[in-house]
Tab-separated table of C-alpha atoms and ligand atoms in Angstrom:
chain	number	residue	atom	x	y	z
A	1	MET	CA	0.000	0.000	0.000
A	2	ALA	CA	1.114	3.552	-0.719
A	3	GLY	CA	0.694	6.307	1.849
A	4	GLN	CA	2.417	5.299	5.090
A	5	GLY	CA	2.737	7.300	8.294
A	6	ASP	CA	2.811	10.756	6.756
A	7	LEU	CA	-0.912	10.719	5.967
A	8	GLN	CA	-3.755	11.387	8.391
A	9	LEU	CA	-7.449	11.798	7.774
A	10	LEU	CA	-9.567	13.799	10.202
A	11	GLY	CA	-13.112	12.554	9.790
A	12	GLY	CA	-16.517	11.711	11.158
A	13	SER	CA	-17.697	8.105	11.081
A	14	VAL	CA	-21.073	8.908	9.496
A	15	SER	CA	-20.030	12.010	7.526
A	16	PRO	CA	-20.749	11.353	3.834
A	17	PHE	CA	-17.898	13.649	2.834
A	18	THR	CA	-15.483	11.694	5.021
A	19	LEU	CA	-16.785	8.425	3.553
A	20	ARG	CA	-16.136	9.842	0.071
A	21	VAL	CA	-12.480	10.403	0.904
A	22	ARG	CA	-12.110	7.063	2.662
A	23	MET	CA	-13.497	5.270	-0.412
A	24	ALA	CA	-11.121	7.237	-2.669
A	25	LEU	CA	-8.136	6.210	-0.526
A	26	HIS	CA	-9.383	2.619	-0.552
A	27	VAL	CA	-9.699	2.547	-4.345
A	28	LYS	CA	-6.223	4.037	-4.709
A	29	GLY	CA	-4.783	1.543	-2.228
A	30	VAL	CA	-3.380	4.279	0.005
A	31	SER	CA	-2.935	3.596	3.717
A	32	TYR	CA	-3.469	6.356	6.261
A	33	GLU	CA	-4.094	7.045	9.897
A	34	TYR	CA	-7.753	7.780	10.595
A	35	LEU	CA	-8.496	10.252	13.407
A	36	GLU	CA	-12.174	10.349	14.349
A	37	GLN	CA	-13.243	13.891	15.276
A	38	ASP	CA	-15.729	15.116	17.849
A	39	LEU	CA	-17.796	17.609	15.838
A	40	VAL	CA	-19.314	19.189	18.959
A	41	ASN	CA	-16.072	19.803	20.835
A	42	LYS	CA	-13.683	20.314	17.943
A	43	SER	CA	-10.053	19.401	18.438
A	44	ASP	CA	-7.264	21.956	18.177
A	45	LEU	CA	-5.931	19.888	15.301
A	46	LEU	CA	-9.186	20.204	13.345
A	47	LEU	CA	-9.505	23.936	14.067
A	48	ALA	CA	-5.917	24.560	13.052
A	49	SER	CA	-6.187	22.359	9.944
A	50	ASN	CA	-9.453	23.775	8.625
A	51	PRO	CA	-9.702	27.260	10.165
A	52	VAL	CA	-12.087	28.509	7.463
A	53	HIS	CA	-14.895	25.918	7.657
A	54	LYS	CA	-13.863	23.936	10.777
A	55	LYS	CA	-15.313	20.816	9.132
A	56	VAL	CA	-14.273	17.276	8.327
A	57	PRO	CA	-12.831	15.743	6.266
A	58	VAL	CA	-9.322	17.113	6.319
A	59	LEU	CA	-6.441	15.151	4.847
A	60	ILE	CA	-3.045	15.974	6.317
A	61	HIS	CA	-0.208	14.947	4.039
A	62	ARG	CA	3.333	15.487	5.303
A	63	GLY	CA	1.961	17.991	7.800
A	64	LYS	CA	0.027	20.009	5.196
A	65	PRO	CA	-3.797	20.071	5.430
A	66	ILE	CA	-6.093	19.692	2.423
A	67	CYS	CA	-9.758	20.603	3.013
A	68	GLU	CA	-13.018	19.966	1.130
A	69	SER	CA	-13.724	16.416	0.039
A	70	VAL	CA	-13.716	17.060	-3.707
A	71	ALA	CA	-10.364	18.857	-3.474
A	72	ILE	CA	-9.039	15.979	-1.361
A	73	VAL	CA	-10.226	13.341	-3.843
A	74	GLN	CA	-8.570	15.206	-6.711
A	75	TYR	CA	-5.376	15.608	-4.660
A	76	VAL	CA	-5.314	11.895	-3.848
A	77	ASP	CA	-5.866	11.081	-7.526
A	78	GLU	CA	-2.945	13.257	-8.584
A	79	VAL	CA	-0.469	12.313	-5.857
A	80	TRP	CA	-1.031	8.554	-6.024
A	81	ALA	CA	-1.016	8.103	-9.779
A	82	GLY	CA	0.883	5.781	-12.031
A	83	ALA	CA	1.103	2.243	-13.241
A	84	GLY	CA	-1.288	-0.131	-11.549
A	85	THR	CA	-3.131	2.625	-9.670
A	86	PRO	CA	-6.685	3.259	-10.859
A	87	SER	CA	-7.488	6.836	-11.890
A	88	LEU	CA	-10.475	8.490	-10.285
A	89	LEU	CA	-10.911	11.252	-12.826
A	90	PRO	CA	-11.404	10.214	-16.455
A	91	ALA	CA	-8.424	10.665	-18.789
A	92	ASP	CA	-10.425	12.515	-21.425
A	93	PRO	CA	-10.835	16.279	-20.670
A	94	TYR	CA	-14.471	16.334	-21.774
A	95	ASP	CA	-15.333	13.277	-19.655
A	96	ARG	CA	-13.525	14.924	-16.735
A	97	ALA	CA	-15.590	18.086	-17.151
A	98	VAL	CA	-18.830	16.083	-17.272
A	99	ALA	CA	-17.863	14.076	-14.177
A	100	ARG	CA	-17.066	17.321	-12.314
A	101	PHE	CA	-20.344	18.867	-13.426
A	102	TRP	CA	-22.422	16.011	-11.992
A	103	ALA	CA	-20.291	15.731	-8.869
A	104	ALA	CA	-20.954	19.425	-8.181
A	105	TYR	CA	-24.647	18.827	-8.880
A	106	VAL	CA	-24.963	16.092	-6.275
A	107	ASP	CA	-23.243	18.256	-3.662
A	108	ASP	CA	-25.110	21.460	-4.490
A	109	LYS	CA	-28.566	19.979	-5.165
A	110	LEU	CA	-28.964	16.408	-3.942
A	111	PHE	CA	-27.258	16.730	-0.559
A	112	PRO	CA	-29.409	19.665	0.665
A	113	ALA	CA	-32.515	18.003	-0.812
A	114	TRP	CA	-32.243	14.778	1.212
A	115	LEU	CA	-31.001	16.645	4.277
A	116	ALA	CA	-34.304	18.519	4.175
A	117	ILE	CA	-36.129	15.150	4.354
A	118	LEU	CA	-34.159	14.359	7.489
A	119	ARG	CA	-34.988	17.762	8.932
A	120	ALA	CA	-38.717	17.737	8.121
A	121	ALA	CA	-40.820	18.041	11.265
A	122	THR	CA	-44.051	16.537	9.928
A	123	GLU	CA	-45.028	13.724	7.593
A	124	GLU	CA	-46.556	16.211	5.167
A	125	GLU	CA	-43.353	18.267	5.052
A	126	ARG	CA	-41.349	15.056	4.590
A	127	ALA	CA	-43.497	14.073	1.598
A	128	GLN	CA	-42.886	17.498	0.030
A	129	LYS	CA	-39.148	17.206	0.572
A	130	LEU	CA	-39.142	13.685	-0.891
A	131	ALA	CA	-40.877	14.976	-4.027
A	132	ALA	CA	-38.270	17.741	-4.293
A	133	THR	CA	-35.448	15.200	-3.908
A	134	LEU	CA	-36.904	12.971	-6.627
A	135	ALA	CA	-37.105	16.025	-8.885
A	136	VAL	CA	-33.386	16.626	-8.304
A	137	LEU	CA	-32.622	13.007	-9.208
A	138	ALA	CA	-34.689	12.960	-12.404
A	139	PRO	CA	-32.223	14.776	-14.698
A	140	MET	CA	-29.418	12.578	-13.421
A	141	GLU	CA	-30.794	9.454	-15.077
A	142	GLU	CA	-28.838	10.387	-18.200
A	143	ALA	CA	-25.580	10.681	-16.245
A	144	PHE	CA	-25.656	7.022	-15.367
A	145	SER	CA	-25.063	6.053	-18.944
A	146	SER	CA	-22.849	8.952	-20.017
A	147	CYS	CA	-20.538	9.817	-17.166
A	148	SER	CA	-19.492	6.963	-14.970
A	149	ALA	CA	-17.067	4.274	-16.049
A	150	PHE	CA	-18.571	2.201	-13.261
A	151	SER	CA	-22.052	2.204	-14.712
A	152	SER	CA	-21.184	2.244	-18.394
A	153	SER	CA	-18.726	-0.644	-18.267
A	154	GLY	CA	-20.684	-2.636	-15.759
A	155	GLY	CA	-17.323	-3.298	-14.120
A	156	ASP	CA	-16.306	-2.736	-10.558
A	157	SER	CA	-14.081	0.317	-10.952
A	158	ILE	CA	-15.126	3.423	-9.062
A	159	GLU	CA	-14.497	6.903	-10.373
A	160	TYR	CA	-14.882	10.470	-9.211
A	161	PHE	CA	-18.586	10.798	-9.931
A	162	ASP	CA	-19.341	7.441	-8.299
A	163	LEU	CA	-17.587	8.597	-5.134
A	164	ALA	CA	-19.441	11.916	-5.147
A	165	LEU	CA	-22.831	10.252	-5.272
A	166	GLY	CA	-22.039	6.940	-3.634
A	167	CYS	CA	-21.059	8.471	-0.307
A	168	GLN	CA	-24.614	9.786	0.040
A	169	LEU	CA	-26.297	6.398	-0.490
A	170	PHE	CA	-25.771	5.251	3.093
A	171	TRP	CA	-27.888	8.147	4.293
A	172	LEU	CA	-30.615	7.441	1.757
A	173	ASP	CA	-30.819	3.980	3.341
A	174	ALA	CA	-31.033	5.619	6.771
A	175	LEU	CA	-33.972	7.760	5.605
A	176	ARG	CA	-35.809	4.618	4.521
A	177	GLU	CA	-35.032	2.985	7.846
A	178	MET	CA	-36.198	6.003	9.853
A	179	PHE	CA	-39.239	7.152	7.904
A	180	GLY	CA	-39.961	4.527	5.251
A	181	VAL	CA	-39.014	7.152	2.654
A	182	ARG	CA	-37.825	5.677	-0.661
A	183	VAL	CA	-35.428	8.016	-2.436
A	184	ILE	CA	-33.952	5.092	-4.384
A	185	ASP	CA	-36.939	3.936	-6.388
A	186	GLU	CA	-36.632	1.543	-9.371
A	187	GLY	CA	-39.933	2.790	-10.750
A	188	ARG	CA	-38.994	6.481	-10.893
A	189	THR	CA	-35.236	6.396	-11.461
A	190	PRO	CA	-34.328	2.904	-12.683
A	191	ARG	CA	-30.763	3.715	-13.747
A	192	PHE	CA	-29.975	5.345	-10.432
A	193	ALA	CA	-31.482	2.389	-8.568
A	194	ALA	CA	-29.450	-0.139	-10.580
A	195	TRP	CA	-26.295	1.921	-10.165
A	196	ALA	CA	-26.877	2.249	-6.398
A	197	GLU	CA	-27.319	-1.502	-6.021
A	198	ARG	CA	-24.030	-2.162	-7.805
A	199	PHE	CA	-22.205	0.592	-5.941
A	200	LEU	CA	-23.201	-0.749	-2.543
A	201	GLU	CA	-21.791	-4.149	-3.553
A	202	THR	CA	-18.310	-2.741	-4.215
A	203	GLU	CA	-15.529	-3.494	-1.755
A	204	ALA	CA	-14.926	0.215	-1.169
A	205	ALA	CA	-18.559	0.794	-0.169
A	206	LYS	CA	-18.694	-2.295	2.018
A	207	THR	CA	-15.439	-1.310	3.732
A	208	VAL	CA	-16.565	2.161	4.820
A	209	LYS	CA	-20.306	1.577	5.305
A	210	PRO	CA	-21.206	2.950	8.748
A	211	PRO	CA	-23.437	0.882	11.043
A	212	MET	CA	-27.083	1.873	10.686
A	213	SER	CA	-27.243	2.358	14.472
A	214	SER	CA	-24.548	5.070	14.298
A	215	MET	CA	-26.398	6.924	11.547
A	216	LEU	CA	-29.684	6.717	13.426
A	217	GLU	CA	-28.052	7.979	16.604
A	218	PHE	CA	-26.435	10.896	14.783
A	219	ALA	CA	-29.688	11.660	12.954
A	220	GLY	CA	-31.473	11.836	16.309
A	221	LEU	CA	-28.935	14.348	17.603
A	222	LEU	CA	-29.222	16.462	14.472
A	223	ARG	CA	-33.020	16.460	14.564
A	224	ALA	CA	-33.041	17.442	18.240
A	225	ARG	CA	-30.663	20.313	17.484
A	226	TRP	CA	-32.783	21.513	14.544
A	227	ALA	CA	-35.989	21.290	16.598
A	228	ALA	CA	-34.392	23.368	19.382
A	229	ALA	CA	-33.205	25.962	16.865
A	230	ASP	CA	-36.677	26.142	15.244
A	231	ALA	CA	-38.342	26.513	18.664
A	232	ALA	CA	-35.929	29.295	19.642
A	233	ALA	CA	-36.527	31.085	16.326
A	234	ALA	CA	-40.318	30.870	16.795
A	235	LYS	CA	-40.207	32.683	20.182
B	301	GSH	N1	-18.220	20.698	1.443
B	301	GSH	C1	-17.585	20.010	2.534
B	301	GSH	C2	-18.646	19.576	3.529
B	301	GSH	C3	-18.028	19.054	4.821
B	301	GSH	C4	-19.078	18.923	5.923
B	301	GSH	O1	-20.218	19.435	5.816
B	301	GSH	N2	-18.690	18.256	7.005
B	301	GSH	C5	-19.567	18.109	8.159
B	301	GSH	C6	-19.764	16.646	8.505
B	301	GSH	S1	-20.683	15.818	7.248
B	301	GSH	C7	-18.935	18.790	9.367
B	301	GSH	O2	-17.756	18.721	9.578
B	301	GSH	N3	-19.767	19.446	10.184
B	301	GSH	C8	-19.328	20.099	11.385
B	301	GSH	C9	-19.902	21.476	11.518
B	301	GSH	O3	-20.637	21.912	10.619
B	301	GSH	O4	-19.612	22.116	12.514
B	301	GSH	C10	-16.799	18.826	1.960
B	301	GSH	O5	-17.143	18.352	0.876
B	301	GSH	O6	-15.807	18.411	2.586
């Protein structure tokens, strides 16, 4: 394995952005030291490493921090490149641009959409947020045949776009577990559903998949915090 002792990852066990980076490192065969972070009482190391956002993940390579999961994934792809190491970003510039476009889309549109399902206070609000999330997914059906080597080849390689979306799947499962909400729906988005099934069978996904109990516990904390904030704002 590449990597060795000069590489640390500051992360959260159920953070989708941390899981994205962990899957990237797994695919590249890079070993690292994982340092779980308390996101309530943030460590001096986290605050010093990501003073702007104070968020995980942060990759620290030879003492230098790299923040933001997409920047980290690209860094990992560039630093650990070469014979026998799979590339995360496509070789072709146009394919790279398309992969980046959809990766940005899932972060900018899909992530806030499903987070709103988690935050919804009533069943009616949850149904509205589910409809909005399905509307975000609809235009992505095309991407599953045009952008991902994983889906187009039917093989087991994972690329940049797969990582961007795949890290969010665990939480879509948690939403189904918590509320019976089906974001992954073969009837509405068959390509996404087929892709998701294959992605979750990959070794990278199986290796980092957080226990459902941890996600449910974290979701409970988040929902309690949001409810308190909403109650305070309503006063
Ligand atoms: N855009 C960032 C998002 C990182 C992020 O939102 N991290 C969350 C955990 S999932 C966090 O550290 N939250 C702590 C906080 O907001 O104080 C990325 O892609 O790395």
